[in-house]
Structures are given as C-alpha cells and as structure tokens.
Amino acid sequence: TQLLEQSPQFLSIQEGENLTVYCNSSSVFSSLQWYRQEPGEGPVLLVTVVTGGEVKKLKRLTFQFGDARKDSSLHITAAQTGDTGLYLCAGADNNNDMRFGAGTRLTVKP
Amino acid sequence: SQTIHQWPATLVQPVGSPLSLECTVEGTSNPNLYWYRQAAGRGLQLLFYSVGIGQISSEVPQNLSASRPQDRQFILSSKKLLLSDSGFYLCAWSDELSSGANVLTFGAGSRLTVL
C-alpha cells in the first residue's frame, strides 16, 4: 500500500502570512496532484506534477515535486481568507489510480 | 464540456436500510469512474472503480457494492446499511493527460448519515 502522509494536519494563520504544507511517502509516484476542497463540496484539482524536481507556480501557490518523486510541497505566499480549505495530495499508484493523503486543513484568519 | 452529477446530496438512513447513490457524467465517453468515501481526518478512501460498462473493481471489502449499467452511470448501493457507513461519498471520473497522469474531476458529494 502506498501511503501519503500530509503535514501539518491543521494550520491556522493570519492573512498575509506565508505557509508550506508537505506530502511525503516512502513510495515513488508516477505523478502527484494537489486538490483543494471546501466544506460540503468535492475536491478541485490545483496542479499535477510528473517530473522529479518539477516546480509549478499558480499565482501565489508554488508546488514542488521531490527529485525522487516521493514527496511534494505546497507553498502559499501572502495567504488570503479565500485560501481556507482542505488541501489534499494524491499520488498515482501502479494501476494509475489516485491514492489520497488525509489532507491539511488550512484556516486563514482576517 | 464535461460535467458530473451526483445525488442525493444529503440523506439520513436508519441502520439496516438499503442505499442507492447515483452518479452520471456528461460530455465524455467511456470514462474511468470512481467512488471514494471521505471520513473526517482520514482523507479519501477509494471504494470502487470502473473502466467500462459492467466492469467493477472493489478496493475494500465491505457491505457496499457498485454497478455501471450504462457508460456514463455509476451507482453505489448497499442492501443493509451499517453505522460505520456514514460519511461523505464522492463520485469522480478521470481524464488522462498527455503525460499519462490521471486527472480526477469530482462530483459535489453525498453526505450519508446512518442512525
């Protein structure tokens, strides 16, 4: 079983602060994705990374895939209240099915 | 464009009653379809996936079952619900990127409470 560990589990910060959340595994993934989920809704894809060492930027969000393709990080610069939500990472297993971590619940306070 | 519909959005059922959650996808053909369950603090657990009509793969032994009677219809069922079946159920379909990575698009979810 390929397990994805996300940390921290909970994070509460003030608007304007920076933050980084992590997704780690002992397994190698062919690709890794980050999703954001708001209460009562399904997760929405933010980014897919497929190449070891890859860095992708979406406005204030920076995603990095580890060189060995076992881990990833999400960095948010100058967080806004609209960034509040559950951030999930998911890795593709040998059957190309997506396996999810437990998520980091981010709260950005005004 | 592709859309995914899932219903009902919320339901409360007594222990031992049957369950039927339905999911349909529009705007694509022969999609890979998935049922996930999300419990608080435990992320998304893959329950079933299907690569075609009548083709169902089960990930976790349980009292739930899935069926795919049509190409774009995926149904999650139970004959007798247990308390432990309570949770947030998500249907998803996947599209394959040029890189080979699968991208999941989720429905809005169905919140099931078993009393």
CSV table of C-alpha atoms in Angstrom, one decimal:
chain,number,residue,atom,x,y,z
A,1,THR,CA,0.0,0.0,0.0
A,2,GLN,CA,1.4,3.4,-1.0
A,3,LEU,CA,0.7,5.8,1.9
A,4,LEU,CA,0.8,9.5,1.6
A,5,GLU,CA,1.5,11.4,4.9
A,6,GLN,CA,0.5,15.1,4.9
A,7,SER,CA,1.7,17.6,7.4
A,8,PRO,CA,0.6,19.5,9.3
A,9,GLN,CA,-2.9,18.1,9.8
A,10,PHE,CA,-4.2,21.5,10.8
A,11,LEU,CA,-2.8,25.0,10.2
A,12,SER,CA,-4.3,28.3,11.3
A,13,ILE,CA,-2.6,31.5,10.2
A,14,GLN,CA,-3.2,35.2,9.8
A,15,GLU,CA,-4.0,36.8,6.4
A,16,GLY,CA,-0.7,37.9,4.7
A,17,GLU,CA,1.5,35.2,6.2
A,18,ASN,CA,3.3,32.5,4.2
A,19,LEU,CA,2.9,28.8,4.7
A,20,THR,CA,4.2,25.5,3.5
A,21,VAL,CA,2.4,22.1,3.7
A,22,TYR,CA,4.0,18.8,2.9
A,23,CYS,CA,3.1,15.5,1.4
A,24,ASN,CA,5.5,12.6,2.0
A,25,SER,CA,5.7,8.9,1.1
A,26,SER,CA,8.2,6.1,1.1
A,27,SER,CA,6.9,5.1,-2.4
A,28,VAL,CA,7.7,6.5,-5.8
A,29,PHE,CA,4.8,8.0,-7.7
A,30,SER,CA,4.5,8.4,-11.5
A,31,SER,CA,2.6,11.7,-10.8
A,32,LEU,CA,1.3,13.7,-7.9
A,33,GLN,CA,-1.6,16.0,-7.7
A,34,TRP,CA,-2.8,18.7,-5.2
A,35,TYR,CA,-6.5,19.3,-4.7
A,36,ARG,CA,-8.4,21.9,-2.6
A,37,GLN,CA,-11.7,21.0,-1.0
A,38,GLU,CA,-14.2,23.3,0.6
A,39,PRO,CA,-16.8,22.1,3.1
A,40,GLY,CA,-19.6,20.1,1.5
A,41,GLU,CA,-18.0,20.1,-1.9
A,42,GLY,CA,-15.8,17.8,-3.9
A,43,PRO,CA,-12.1,18.4,-4.2
A,44,VAL,CA,-10.9,20.5,-7.1
A,45,LEU,CA,-7.6,19.9,-8.9
A,46,LEU,CA,-5.0,22.6,-8.4
A,47,VAL,CA,-2.0,21.1,-10.1
A,48,THR,CA,-0.4,17.9,-11.5
A,49,VAL,CA,3.4,17.3,-11.3
A,50,VAL,CA,5.0,14.5,-13.1
A,51,THR,CA,8.8,15.1,-13.3
A,52,GLY,CA,11.1,14.8,-10.3
A,53,GLY,CA,12.3,18.2,-9.2
A,54,GLU,CA,9.5,20.0,-11.0
A,55,VAL,CA,8.3,23.3,-9.7
A,56,LYS,CA,4.9,24.8,-10.8
A,57,LYS,CA,3.6,28.2,-9.9
A,58,LEU,CA,-0.1,29.3,-9.9
A,59,LYS,CA,-0.2,32.9,-8.8
A,60,ARG,CA,0.6,32.8,-5.0
A,61,LEU,CA,0.9,29.0,-4.9
A,62,THR,CA,4.2,27.2,-5.6
A,63,PHE,CA,4.2,23.4,-5.9
A,64,GLN,CA,7.3,21.2,-5.9
A,65,PHE,CA,7.8,17.6,-6.7
A,66,GLY,CA,10.8,15.9,-5.0
A,67,ASP,CA,13.7,14.7,-7.0
A,68,ALA,CA,12.9,11.1,-6.2
A,69,ARG,CA,9.2,11.6,-6.8
A,70,LYS,CA,8.3,10.5,-3.3
A,71,ASP,CA,7.3,13.8,-1.8
A,72,SER,CA,5.8,17.2,-2.6
A,73,SER,CA,5.3,20.6,-1.0
A,74,LEU,CA,2.8,23.4,-1.5
A,75,HIS,CA,3.9,26.9,-0.5
A,76,ILE,CA,1.4,29.8,-0.3
A,77,THR,CA,2.7,33.3,-0.3
A,78,ALA,CA,0.7,36.1,1.4
A,79,ALA,CA,-2.3,33.9,2.3
A,80,GLN,CA,-5.8,35.2,1.8
A,81,THR,CA,-9.0,34.2,3.6
A,82,GLY,CA,-10.1,32.6,0.3
A,83,ASP,CA,-7.3,30.1,0.6
A,84,THR,CA,-9.1,28.5,3.5
A,85,GLY,CA,-9.9,24.8,2.8
A,86,LEU,CA,-8.7,21.3,2.9
A,87,TYR,CA,-5.6,20.6,0.8
A,88,LEU,CA,-5.2,17.1,-0.4
A,89,CYS,CA,-2.3,15.5,-2.2
A,90,ALA,CA,-2.8,12.4,-4.3
A,91,GLY,CA,-0.3,10.1,-6.0
A,92,ALA,CA,-0.8,7.7,-8.8
A,93,ASP,CA,-0.2,4.1,-7.9
A,94,ASN,CA,1.0,1.3,-10.1
A,95,ASN,CA,-2.5,1.0,-11.6
A,96,ASN,CA,-2.6,4.7,-12.2
A,97,ASP,CA,-5.3,5.0,-9.6
A,98,MET,CA,-5.1,8.1,-7.3
A,99,ARG,CA,-4.3,7.5,-3.6
A,100,PHE,CA,-5.0,10.4,-1.3
A,101,GLY,CA,-3.4,11.7,1.9
A,102,ALA,CA,-5.5,12.7,4.8
A,103,GLY,CA,-5.1,16.4,4.0
A,104,THR,CA,-4.1,19.6,5.7
A,105,ARG,CA,-6.9,21.8,6.9
A,106,LEU,CA,-5.9,25.4,6.4
A,107,THR,CA,-7.7,28.3,8.1
A,108,VAL,CA,-6.7,31.8,7.1
A,109,LYS,CA,-8.0,34.4,9.6
A,110,PRO,CA,-8.7,38.0,8.6
B,1,SER,CA,-17.6,20.5,-21.6
B,2,GLN,CA,-17.8,17.6,-19.2
B,3,THR,CA,-19.9,17.7,-16.1
B,4,ILE,CA,-20.5,15.2,-13.3
B,5,HIS,CA,-23.8,15.0,-11.3
B,6,GLN,CA,-24.2,13.1,-8.1
B,7,TRP,CA,-27.3,12.7,-6.0
B,8,PRO,CA,-28.8,12.8,-3.5
B,9,ALA,CA,-26.7,15.5,-1.9
B,10,THR,CA,-27.7,14.5,1.6
B,11,LEU,CA,-29.6,11.6,3.2
B,12,VAL,CA,-30.3,10.2,6.6
B,13,GLN,CA,-31.0,6.5,6.7
B,14,PRO,CA,-31.7,4.0,9.5
B,15,VAL,CA,-29.4,1.1,10.2
B,16,GLY,CA,-30.3,-1.9,8.1
B,17,SER,CA,-32.0,0.1,5.3
B,18,PRO,CA,-30.9,0.0,1.7
B,19,LEU,CA,-28.8,2.6,-0.1
B,20,SER,CA,-28.5,3.9,-3.7
B,21,LEU,CA,-26.3,6.8,-4.7
B,22,GLU,CA,-26.2,7.7,-8.3
B,23,CYS,CA,-23.6,9.4,-10.4
B,24,THR,CA,-23.7,10.4,-14.1
B,25,VAL,CA,-21.2,12.0,-16.3
B,26,GLU,CA,-21.9,14.2,-19.4
B,27,GLY,CA,-19.7,15.3,-22.2
B,28,THR,CA,-17.4,12.3,-22.4
B,29,SER,CA,-17.5,8.7,-23.4
B,30,ASN,CA,-16.0,5.6,-21.8
B,31,PRO,CA,-14.7,7.5,-18.7
B,32,ASN,CA,-13.0,5.8,-15.8
B,33,LEU,CA,-15.4,6.2,-12.9
B,34,TYR,CA,-14.6,6.1,-9.2
B,35,TRP,CA,-16.4,6.0,-5.8
B,36,TYR,CA,-14.5,7.4,-2.9
B,37,ARG,CA,-15.5,7.8,0.8
B,38,GLN,CA,-14.2,10.6,2.9
B,39,ALA,CA,-14.2,10.3,6.7
B,40,ALA,CA,-13.1,13.1,8.9
B,41,GLY,CA,-9.3,13.2,9.2
B,42,ARG,CA,-8.7,10.2,7.0
B,43,GLY,CA,-8.6,11.6,3.5
B,44,LEU,CA,-10.3,9.9,0.6
B,45,GLN,CA,-10.6,6.1,0.5
B,46,LEU,CA,-11.1,4.5,-2.9
B,47,LEU,CA,-14.0,2.1,-2.8
B,48,PHE,CA,-14.7,1.1,-6.4
B,49,TYR,CA,-13.5,2.0,-9.8
B,50,SER,CA,-14.8,1.1,-13.3
B,51,VAL,CA,-13.1,1.2,-16.7
B,52,GLY,CA,-16.2,0.2,-18.6
B,53,ILE,CA,-19.8,-1.0,-18.5
B,54,GLY,CA,-20.2,-3.9,-16.2
B,55,GLN,CA,-16.6,-3.7,-15.1
B,56,ILE,CA,-16.2,-3.0,-11.4
B,57,SER,CA,-13.1,-3.3,-9.2
B,58,SER,CA,-13.5,-3.3,-5.5
B,59,GLU,CA,-10.8,-1.9,-3.3
B,60,VAL,CA,-12.1,-2.6,0.2
B,61,PRO,CA,-14.2,-5.5,1.5
B,62,GLN,CA,-17.4,-4.1,2.8
B,63,ASN,CA,-21.2,-4.3,2.6
B,64,LEU,CA,-21.3,-1.8,-0.3
B,65,SER,CA,-21.4,-2.6,-4.0
B,66,ALA,CA,-21.2,-0.7,-7.2
B,67,SER,CA,-22.7,-1.1,-10.6
B,68,ARG,CA,-22.2,0.5,-14.0
B,69,PRO,CA,-25.4,-0.2,-16.1
B,70,GLN,CA,-24.5,2.4,-18.7
B,71,ASP,CA,-21.4,4.0,-20.0
B,72,ARG,CA,-21.8,7.2,-18.0
B,73,GLN,CA,-23.7,6.0,-15.0
B,74,PHE,CA,-22.2,4.7,-11.8
B,75,ILE,CA,-24.3,3.5,-8.8
B,76,LEU,CA,-23.2,2.8,-5.2
B,77,SER,CA,-25.5,0.5,-3.3
B,78,SER,CA,-26.0,-1.3,-0.1
B,79,LYS,CA,-28.6,-3.8,0.9
B,80,LYS,CA,-28.3,-3.1,4.6
B,81,LEU,CA,-26.5,0.0,6.0
B,82,LEU,CA,-24.3,-0.1,9.0
B,83,LEU,CA,-23.5,2.8,11.3
B,84,SER,CA,-19.9,2.7,10.0
B,85,ASP,CA,-21.2,3.5,6.5
B,86,SER,CA,-21.8,7.1,7.5
B,87,GLY,CA,-19.6,9.5,5.6
B,88,PHE,CA,-19.1,11.8,2.6
B,89,TYR,CA,-19.3,9.8,-0.7
B,90,LEU,CA,-17.6,11.2,-3.8
B,91,CYS,CA,-18.0,10.1,-7.4
B,92,ALA,CA,-15.3,11.0,-9.8
B,93,TRP,CA,-14.3,10.5,-13.4
B,94,SER,CA,-10.8,10.6,-14.7
B,95,ASP,CA,-9.2,12.0,-17.8
B,96,GLU,CA,-5.7,11.1,-18.9
B,97,LEU,CA,-3.2,13.9,-19.6
B,98,SER,CA,-0.7,13.7,-22.4
B,99,SER,CA,1.9,13.0,-19.7
B,100,GLY,CA,-0.1,9.8,-18.8
B,101,ALA,CA,-1.2,11.2,-15.5
B,102,ASN,CA,-4.8,10.7,-14.5
B,103,VAL,CA,-6.8,13.9,-13.5
B,104,LEU,CA,-9.8,13.4,-11.3
B,105,THR,CA,-13.0,15.5,-11.5
B,106,PHE,CA,-15.3,15.1,-8.6
B,107,GLY,CA,-19.0,15.4,-8.1
B,108,ALA,CA,-20.3,17.6,-5.3
B,109,GLY,CA,-20.6,14.6,-2.9
B,110,SER,CA,-23.3,12.9,-1.0
B,111,ARG,CA,-23.4,13.2,2.8
B,112,LEU,CA,-24.8,9.9,4.3
B,113,THR,CA,-25.8,9.7,8.0
B,114,VAL,CA,-26.8,6.3,9.2
B,115,LEU,CA,-28.7,6.4,12.5
